[in-house]
CSV table of C-alpha atoms in Angstrom, one decimal:
chain,number,residue,atom,x,y,z
A,1,MET,CA,0.1,0.0,0.0
A,2,THR,CA,1.4,3.3,-0.8
A,3,ASN,CA,0.2,6.5,1.1
A,4,LYS,CA,-1.7,9.4,-0.7
A,5,VAL,CA,0.7,12.3,0.1
A,6,VAL,CA,-0.3,16.1,-0.8
A,7,VAL,CA,2.3,18.8,-0.6
A,8,LEU,CA,1.2,22.5,0.1
A,9,GLY,CA,4.3,24.5,-0.7
A,10,SER,CA,6.5,26.4,-2.8
A,11,LEU,CA,7.7,26.1,-6.2
A,12,ASN,CA,11.4,27.8,-6.9
A,13,VAL,CA,13.7,28.0,-9.8
A,14,ASP,CA,17.1,27.3,-8.3
A,15,THR,CA,20.1,29.3,-9.5
A,16,THR,CA,23.3,27.5,-7.8
A,17,LEU,CA,26.2,29.2,-8.1
A,18,HIS,CA,29.4,27.0,-7.5
A,19,ILE,CA,32.5,28.7,-5.3
A,20,ALA,CA,35.4,27.4,-3.7
A,21,GLN,CA,34.5,29.1,-0.3
A,22,MET,CA,32.0,31.2,1.1
A,23,PRO,CA,32.7,35.0,0.8
A,24,LYS,CA,33.3,37.1,3.9
A,25,PRO,CA,31.2,40.3,4.4
A,26,GLY,CA,32.2,43.1,1.6
A,27,GLU,CA,34.4,40.4,-0.6
A,28,THR,CA,33.7,39.8,-4.1
A,29,ILE,CA,34.6,36.5,-5.5
A,30,ASN,CA,34.4,34.6,-8.7
A,31,ALA,CA,31.7,31.7,-9.2
A,32,GLN,CA,33.2,28.4,-10.6
A,33,SER,CA,30.1,27.7,-12.4
A,34,LYS,CA,26.4,28.2,-12.5
A,35,THR,CA,23.4,25.9,-12.7
A,36,ASN,CA,19.8,26.2,-12.9
A,37,SER,CA,17.4,23.3,-11.8
A,38,ALA,CA,13.8,23.1,-10.2
A,39,GLY,CA,13.5,23.3,-6.6
A,40,GLY,CA,11.7,24.8,-3.5
A,41,LYS,CA,11.0,22.9,-0.5
A,42,GLY,CA,7.4,21.8,-1.6
A,43,ALA,CA,8.7,20.8,-5.1
A,44,ASN,CA,11.6,18.7,-3.4
A,45,GLN,CA,9.5,17.1,-1.0
A,46,ALA,CA,6.7,16.0,-3.7
A,47,VAL,CA,9.1,14.7,-5.8
A,48,ALA,CA,10.8,12.6,-3.2
A,49,ALA,CA,7.4,11.4,-2.1
A,50,ALA,CA,6.7,10.4,-5.7
A,51,ARG,CA,9.8,8.9,-6.4
A,52,SER,CA,9.3,6.7,-3.3
A,53,HIS,CA,5.8,5.6,-5.0
A,54,ALA,CA,3.6,7.7,-3.1
A,55,GLN,CA,0.4,8.9,-4.9
A,56,THR,CA,1.3,12.4,-5.1
A,57,SER,CA,-0.2,15.9,-5.3
A,58,PHE,CA,0.7,19.4,-5.2
A,59,ILE,CA,-1.0,22.6,-3.9
A,60,GLY,CA,0.9,25.8,-4.6
A,61,GLN,CA,1.2,29.0,-7.0
A,62,VAL,CA,3.5,30.2,-9.9
A,63,GLY,CA,3.6,32.9,-11.9
A,64,ARG,CA,2.6,33.2,-15.4
A,65,ASP,CA,6.4,33.4,-16.8
A,66,SER,CA,8.5,30.6,-18.4
A,67,ALA,CA,9.8,29.7,-14.7
A,68,GLY,CA,6.1,28.8,-14.1
A,69,ASP,CA,5.7,26.7,-17.3
A,70,PHE,CA,9.2,24.9,-16.0
A,71,MET,CA,8.1,24.3,-12.6
A,72,MET,CA,4.5,22.5,-13.9
A,73,LYS,CA,6.8,20.7,-16.4
A,74,ALA,CA,9.0,19.4,-13.8
A,75,LEU,CA,6.4,18.0,-11.4
A,76,LYS,CA,4.7,16.3,-14.1
A,77,GLN,CA,7.5,14.4,-15.3
A,78,ASP,CA,7.3,12.7,-11.9
A,79,HIS,CA,3.9,12.2,-12.2
A,80,ILE,CA,2.5,14.7,-9.6
A,81,ASN,CA,-1.2,15.8,-9.7
A,82,THR,CA,-0.7,19.7,-10.4
A,83,ASP,CA,-4.6,20.5,-10.7
A,84,HIS,CA,-4.4,22.6,-7.7
A,85,VAL,CA,-1.0,24.6,-8.7
A,86,LYS,CA,-2.7,28.0,-9.1
A,87,VAL,CA,-1.3,30.8,-12.0
A,88,THR,CA,-1.0,34.2,-10.8
A,89,THR,CA,-0.5,37.5,-12.7
A,90,GLU,CA,0.3,39.4,-9.7
A,91,GLN,CA,3.6,38.0,-8.8
A,92,GLY,CA,6.6,36.0,-10.6
A,93,THR,CA,7.3,32.5,-9.8
A,94,GLY,CA,9.3,31.7,-6.8
A,95,SER,CA,13.1,31.5,-7.4
A,96,ALA,CA,16.5,31.0,-5.3
A,97,VAL,CA,19.9,31.8,-5.3
A,98,ILE,CA,22.5,28.9,-3.9
A,99,LEU,CA,25.8,29.4,-3.2
A,100,LEU,CA,27.6,25.9,-3.0
A,101,ASP,CA,31.3,25.5,-1.9
A,102,GLU,CA,33.6,23.1,-2.4
A,103,ALA,CA,32.9,21.2,1.0
A,104,GLY,CA,29.3,20.7,-0.2
A,105,GLN,CA,27.8,23.2,2.3
A,106,ASN,CA,25.4,25.9,1.1
A,107,SER,CA,23.7,29.2,1.8
A,108,ILE,CA,20.4,30.0,0.2
A,109,MET,CA,18.7,33.2,-0.6
A,110,VAL,CA,14.8,32.7,-1.5
A,111,TYR,CA,12.5,35.2,-3.3
A,112,GLY,CA,9.2,34.1,-2.2
A,113,GLY,CA,7.1,35.8,-5.3
A,114,ALA,CA,4.0,33.8,-6.2
A,115,ASN,CA,4.7,31.3,-3.2
A,116,GLN,CA,4.2,34.1,-0.9
A,117,ALA,CA,1.3,35.6,-2.5
A,118,MET,CA,-1.0,32.4,-2.0
A,119,THR,CA,-3.9,33.0,0.0
A,120,THR,CA,-6.2,30.4,2.1
A,121,ALA,CA,-8.8,30.4,-1.0
A,122,VAL,CA,-5.9,28.1,-2.3
A,123,ALA,CA,-6.6,25.9,0.6
A,124,VAL,CA,-10.2,25.8,0.5
A,125,ASP,CA,-10.5,25.5,-3.2
A,126,SER,CA,-8.7,21.9,-2.6
A,127,GLU,CA,-10.5,20.7,0.2
A,128,PRO,CA,-11.6,17.3,-2.1
A,129,LEU,CA,-7.8,16.9,-2.5
A,130,ILE,CA,-7.0,17.5,0.9
A,131,GLY,CA,-9.6,15.3,2.2
A,132,SER,CA,-8.7,11.8,0.1
A,133,ALA,CA,-5.0,12.2,1.6
A,134,ASP,CA,-3.4,10.3,3.8
A,135,VAL,CA,-0.6,12.7,4.4
A,136,LEU,CA,-0.6,16.6,4.2
A,137,ILE,CA,2.8,18.2,4.2
A,138,SER,CA,3.5,21.9,4.4
A,139,GLU,CA,6.5,24.1,5.1
A,140,PHE,CA,7.2,28.0,5.6
A,141,GLU,CA,8.2,29.0,2.2
A,142,THR,CA,4.3,30.0,1.8
A,143,PRO,CA,2.1,31.6,4.1
A,144,GLN,CA,1.1,30.0,7.5
A,145,ALA,CA,-2.1,31.1,7.3
A,146,VAL,CA,-2.8,29.1,4.1
A,147,THR,CA,-1.1,26.2,6.0
A,148,LEU,CA,-3.4,26.6,9.0
A,149,ALA,CA,-6.2,26.4,6.8
A,150,ALA,CA,-5.1,23.4,4.9
A,151,PHE,CA,-4.3,21.5,8.4
A,152,LYS,CA,-7.8,22.5,9.7
A,153,ILE,CA,-9.4,20.7,6.5
A,154,ALA,CA,-7.0,17.4,6.5
A,155,LYS,CA,-8.1,17.1,10.4
A,156,GLN,CA,-11.8,17.1,9.2
A,157,HIS,CA,-11.4,14.4,6.9
A,158,GLY,CA,-8.5,12.3,9.3
A,159,ALA,CA,-5.4,13.0,7.1
A,160,MET,CA,-2.3,13.1,9.0
A,161,THR,CA,-0.4,16.7,9.0
A,162,ILE,CA,3.2,17.3,8.7
A,163,LEU,CA,4.9,20.9,9.3
A,164,ASN,CA,8.2,21.3,8.3
A,165,PRO,CA,9.0,25.0,9.9
A,166,ALA,CA,11.4,25.9,7.6
A,167,PRO,CA,12.8,28.8,7.0
A,168,ALA,CA,12.3,28.9,10.9
A,169,ALA,CA,9.7,31.4,12.1
A,170,LYS,CA,7.0,31.4,15.2
A,171,LEU,CA,3.9,29.5,15.0
A,172,ILE,CA,0.9,31.6,14.3
A,173,ASP,CA,-2.0,30.9,16.7
A,174,GLY,CA,-3.5,27.8,16.1
A,175,LEU,CA,-1.1,26.0,13.6
A,176,ALA,CA,0.1,23.8,16.6
A,177,GLU,CA,-3.1,22.4,17.8
A,178,VAL,CA,-3.5,20.8,14.0
A,179,THR,CA,0.1,19.8,13.3
A,180,ASP,CA,0.4,15.9,14.3
A,181,LEU,CA,4.0,15.7,13.3
A,182,ILE,CA,6.6,18.6,13.7
A,183,VAL,CA,10.1,18.0,11.4
A,184,PRO,CA,12.7,21.0,12.3
A,185,ASN,CA,16.2,20.6,12.0
A,186,GLU,CA,18.3,21.1,15.1
A,187,THR,CA,18.7,25.0,14.5
A,188,GLU,CA,14.9,25.1,13.5
A,189,SER,CA,13.7,23.5,16.9
A,190,ALA,CA,15.6,25.8,19.1
A,191,THR,CA,14.4,28.7,17.4
A,192,LEU,CA,10.8,27.6,18.2
A,193,THR,CA,11.5,26.1,21.6
A,194,GLY,CA,14.4,28.2,23.1
A,195,ILE,CA,16.3,25.2,23.8
A,196,PRO,CA,19.5,24.4,22.2
A,197,VAL,CA,19.7,21.1,20.7
A,198,THR,CA,23.0,19.9,22.1
A,199,ASP,CA,22.3,15.8,23.1
A,200,THR,CA,19.8,13.5,23.6
A,201,ALA,CA,18.6,15.3,26.8
A,202,SER,CA,18.0,18.3,25.1
A,203,MET,CA,16.1,16.8,22.5
A,204,ASP,CA,13.8,15.5,25.0
A,205,GLN,CA,13.5,19.1,26.4
A,206,ASN,CA,12.6,20.2,22.9
A,207,ALA,CA,10.1,17.2,22.3
A,208,SER,CA,8.4,18.1,25.8
A,209,GLN,CA,8.1,21.9,25.1
A,210,PHE,CA,6.8,21.0,21.6
A,211,ALA,CA,4.0,18.6,23.6
A,212,SER,CA,3.1,21.7,25.7
A,213,MET,CA,2.4,23.8,22.4
A,214,GLY,CA,0.1,21.2,21.1
A,215,ILE,CA,2.4,18.9,19.0
A,216,GLN,CA,3.0,15.2,20.3
A,217,ASN,CA,5.0,13.9,17.8
A,218,VAL,CA,8.6,15.3,16.9
A,219,ILE,CA,11.2,14.6,14.5
A,220,ILE,CA,14.3,16.7,14.9
A,221,THR,CA,17.0,16.2,12.1
A,222,VAL,CA,20.7,16.7,13.0
A,223,GLY,CA,22.4,16.6,9.6
A,224,ASP,CA,25.1,14.1,9.0
A,225,ARG,CA,24.6,12.6,12.7
A,226,GLY,CA,20.6,11.3,11.9
A,227,ALA,CA,17.3,12.2,13.3
A,228,TYR,CA,15.8,12.2,16.8
A,229,TYR,CA,12.0,11.1,17.0
A,230,HIS,CA,9.7,11.1,20.1
A,231,THR,CA,6.0,10.1,19.5
A,232,ALA,CA,3.2,9.4,22.0
A,233,THR,CA,4.7,5.7,22.4
A,234,ALA,CA,8.3,5.5,21.4
A,235,SER,CA,11.5,7.7,21.3
A,236,GLY,CA,15.1,7.1,19.8
A,237,PHE,CA,17.6,7.9,17.7
A,238,VAL,CA,18.2,6.9,14.2
A,239,PRO,CA,21.7,7.7,12.8
A,240,ALA,CA,22.5,8.8,9.4
A,241,PHE,CA,24.5,6.7,6.8
A,242,LYS,CA,28.0,7.9,6.0
A,243,VAL,CA,28.9,9.6,3.1
A,244,LYS,CA,30.9,12.0,1.4
A,245,ALA,CA,28.5,15.2,0.8
A,246,LYS,CA,28.9,16.9,-2.4
A,247,ASP,CA,25.5,19.1,-2.1
A,248,THR,CA,23.6,19.1,0.9
A,249,THR,CA,20.6,21.1,-0.8
A,250,ALA,CA,17.3,19.4,-0.9
A,251,ALA,CA,18.6,16.4,1.7
A,252,GLY,CA,16.3,17.6,4.4
A,253,ASP,CA,13.4,17.7,1.8
A,254,THR,CA,14.2,14.5,0.6
A,255,PHE,CA,14.1,13.0,4.0
A,256,ILE,CA,10.7,14.3,4.6
A,257,GLY,CA,9.1,13.4,1.3
A,258,ALA,CA,10.5,9.8,1.5
A,259,PHE,CA,9.3,9.5,5.2
A,260,SER,CA,6.1,10.8,3.8
A,261,SER,CA,5.6,7.7,1.5
A,262,LYS,CA,6.4,5.2,3.9
A,263,ILE,CA,4.7,6.4,7.3
A,264,ASN,CA,1.9,4.6,8.7
A,265,PRO,CA,-1.1,6.8,10.2
A,266,ASP,CA,-0.3,5.7,13.8
A,267,LEU,CA,3.2,6.3,13.5
A,268,ALA,CA,3.8,2.8,14.7
A,269,ASN,CA,6.5,2.1,11.8
A,270,VAL,CA,8.2,5.6,12.6
A,271,ALA,CA,12.0,4.0,13.3
A,272,ALA,CA,11.6,1.8,9.9
A,273,ALA,CA,10.6,5.0,7.9
A,274,LEU,CA,13.1,7.0,9.5
A,275,VAL,CA,15.9,4.5,8.3
A,276,TYR,CA,14.5,4.8,4.7
A,277,ALA,CA,14.4,8.4,4.5
A,278,GLN,CA,17.9,8.5,6.0
A,279,GLN,CA,18.8,6.2,2.9
A,280,ALA,CA,17.2,8.5,0.5
A,281,SER,CA,18.7,11.8,2.0
A,282,SER,CA,22.3,9.9,1.9
A,283,ILE,CA,21.9,9.6,-1.7
A,284,THR,CA,20.9,13.1,-2.5
A,285,VAL,CA,23.6,14.7,-0.9
A,286,GLN,CA,26.1,12.7,-3.1
A,287,ARG,CA,24.4,14.4,-6.0
A,288,MET,CA,24.7,18.1,-7.5
A,289,GLY,CA,21.4,20.1,-7.5
A,290,ALA,CA,17.7,20.0,-5.8
A,291,LEU,CA,15.3,17.8,-8.0
A,292,PRO,CA,17.6,16.3,-10.0
A,293,SER,CA,19.6,14.6,-6.9
A,294,ILE,CA,16.5,13.1,-5.5
A,295,PRO,CA,16.6,9.1,-5.6
A,296,THR,CA,13.9,6.7,-6.5
A,297,THR,CA,13.0,3.5,-4.3
A,298,GLU,CA,14.8,1.5,-7.0
A,299,GLU,CA,17.9,3.4,-6.5
A,300,ILE,CA,17.8,3.3,-2.6
A,301,GLU,CA,17.1,-0.7,-2.6
A,302,LYS,CA,19.9,-0.6,-5.0
A,303,VAL,CA,22.3,0.8,-2.7
A,304,TYR,CA,21.1,-0.4,0.5
A,305,GLY,CA,19.2,-3.8,-0.2
């Protein structure tokens, strides 16, 4: 059985500048090369879910421009349902500039554009789609008000809601109460809870703080170390697979999308789903680009059996 996954999120055309090392303030450096690819946290997560055989649909917005056409084509290539991707003439399609150094680390600057111009009407118009989903994922590259409206609809229909609070921002009122699972990295988690993530004890404290906010289930990703999880029935840590990273862009998104394809609604298989998600993201970081780097189930099985 494969999950029906709906992603409410961002669609960005990524421009990656390949550099030797990050520039210092005020410094001008030469880029070694430049590449363009489809991206955005929402698109990355949807493609990761689709390549892991989830029946995937997208809720989002692009501009009426060539970049928007490019993003729609990219989603359709992975057989993602785009019936609920709106086209606006008010804003251009979202974009991102990524600085990628030789160590594989990146800095990202995002222009929201059509993503940030989304309104709650997008969620309301998508109620039939959301109602048919097993899992609804959203991030913070689109307005939180739209996510809140969509999550409320999801809860009315019994769909599981997964929130990726990235880029980190304070949750608006009501959003925690309709979030089944929150998946921040250690920096985002600390921003939301005020508790630095340094060890297992501090992760437990973060989970307790999220519970007090109304979110009972937490996964905290800690880069190449792995992922911590805490649910109503279990907690633990799943280590990452050791690989040499070329490009960490989309690693976290691959993790969430792959995870969403495998997770049971009751979270009973959370540890196994996390292992699979770690396998997927370990392959992503060994490749260049966002969407092009995301592996299929077949590629994951070929590497990890």
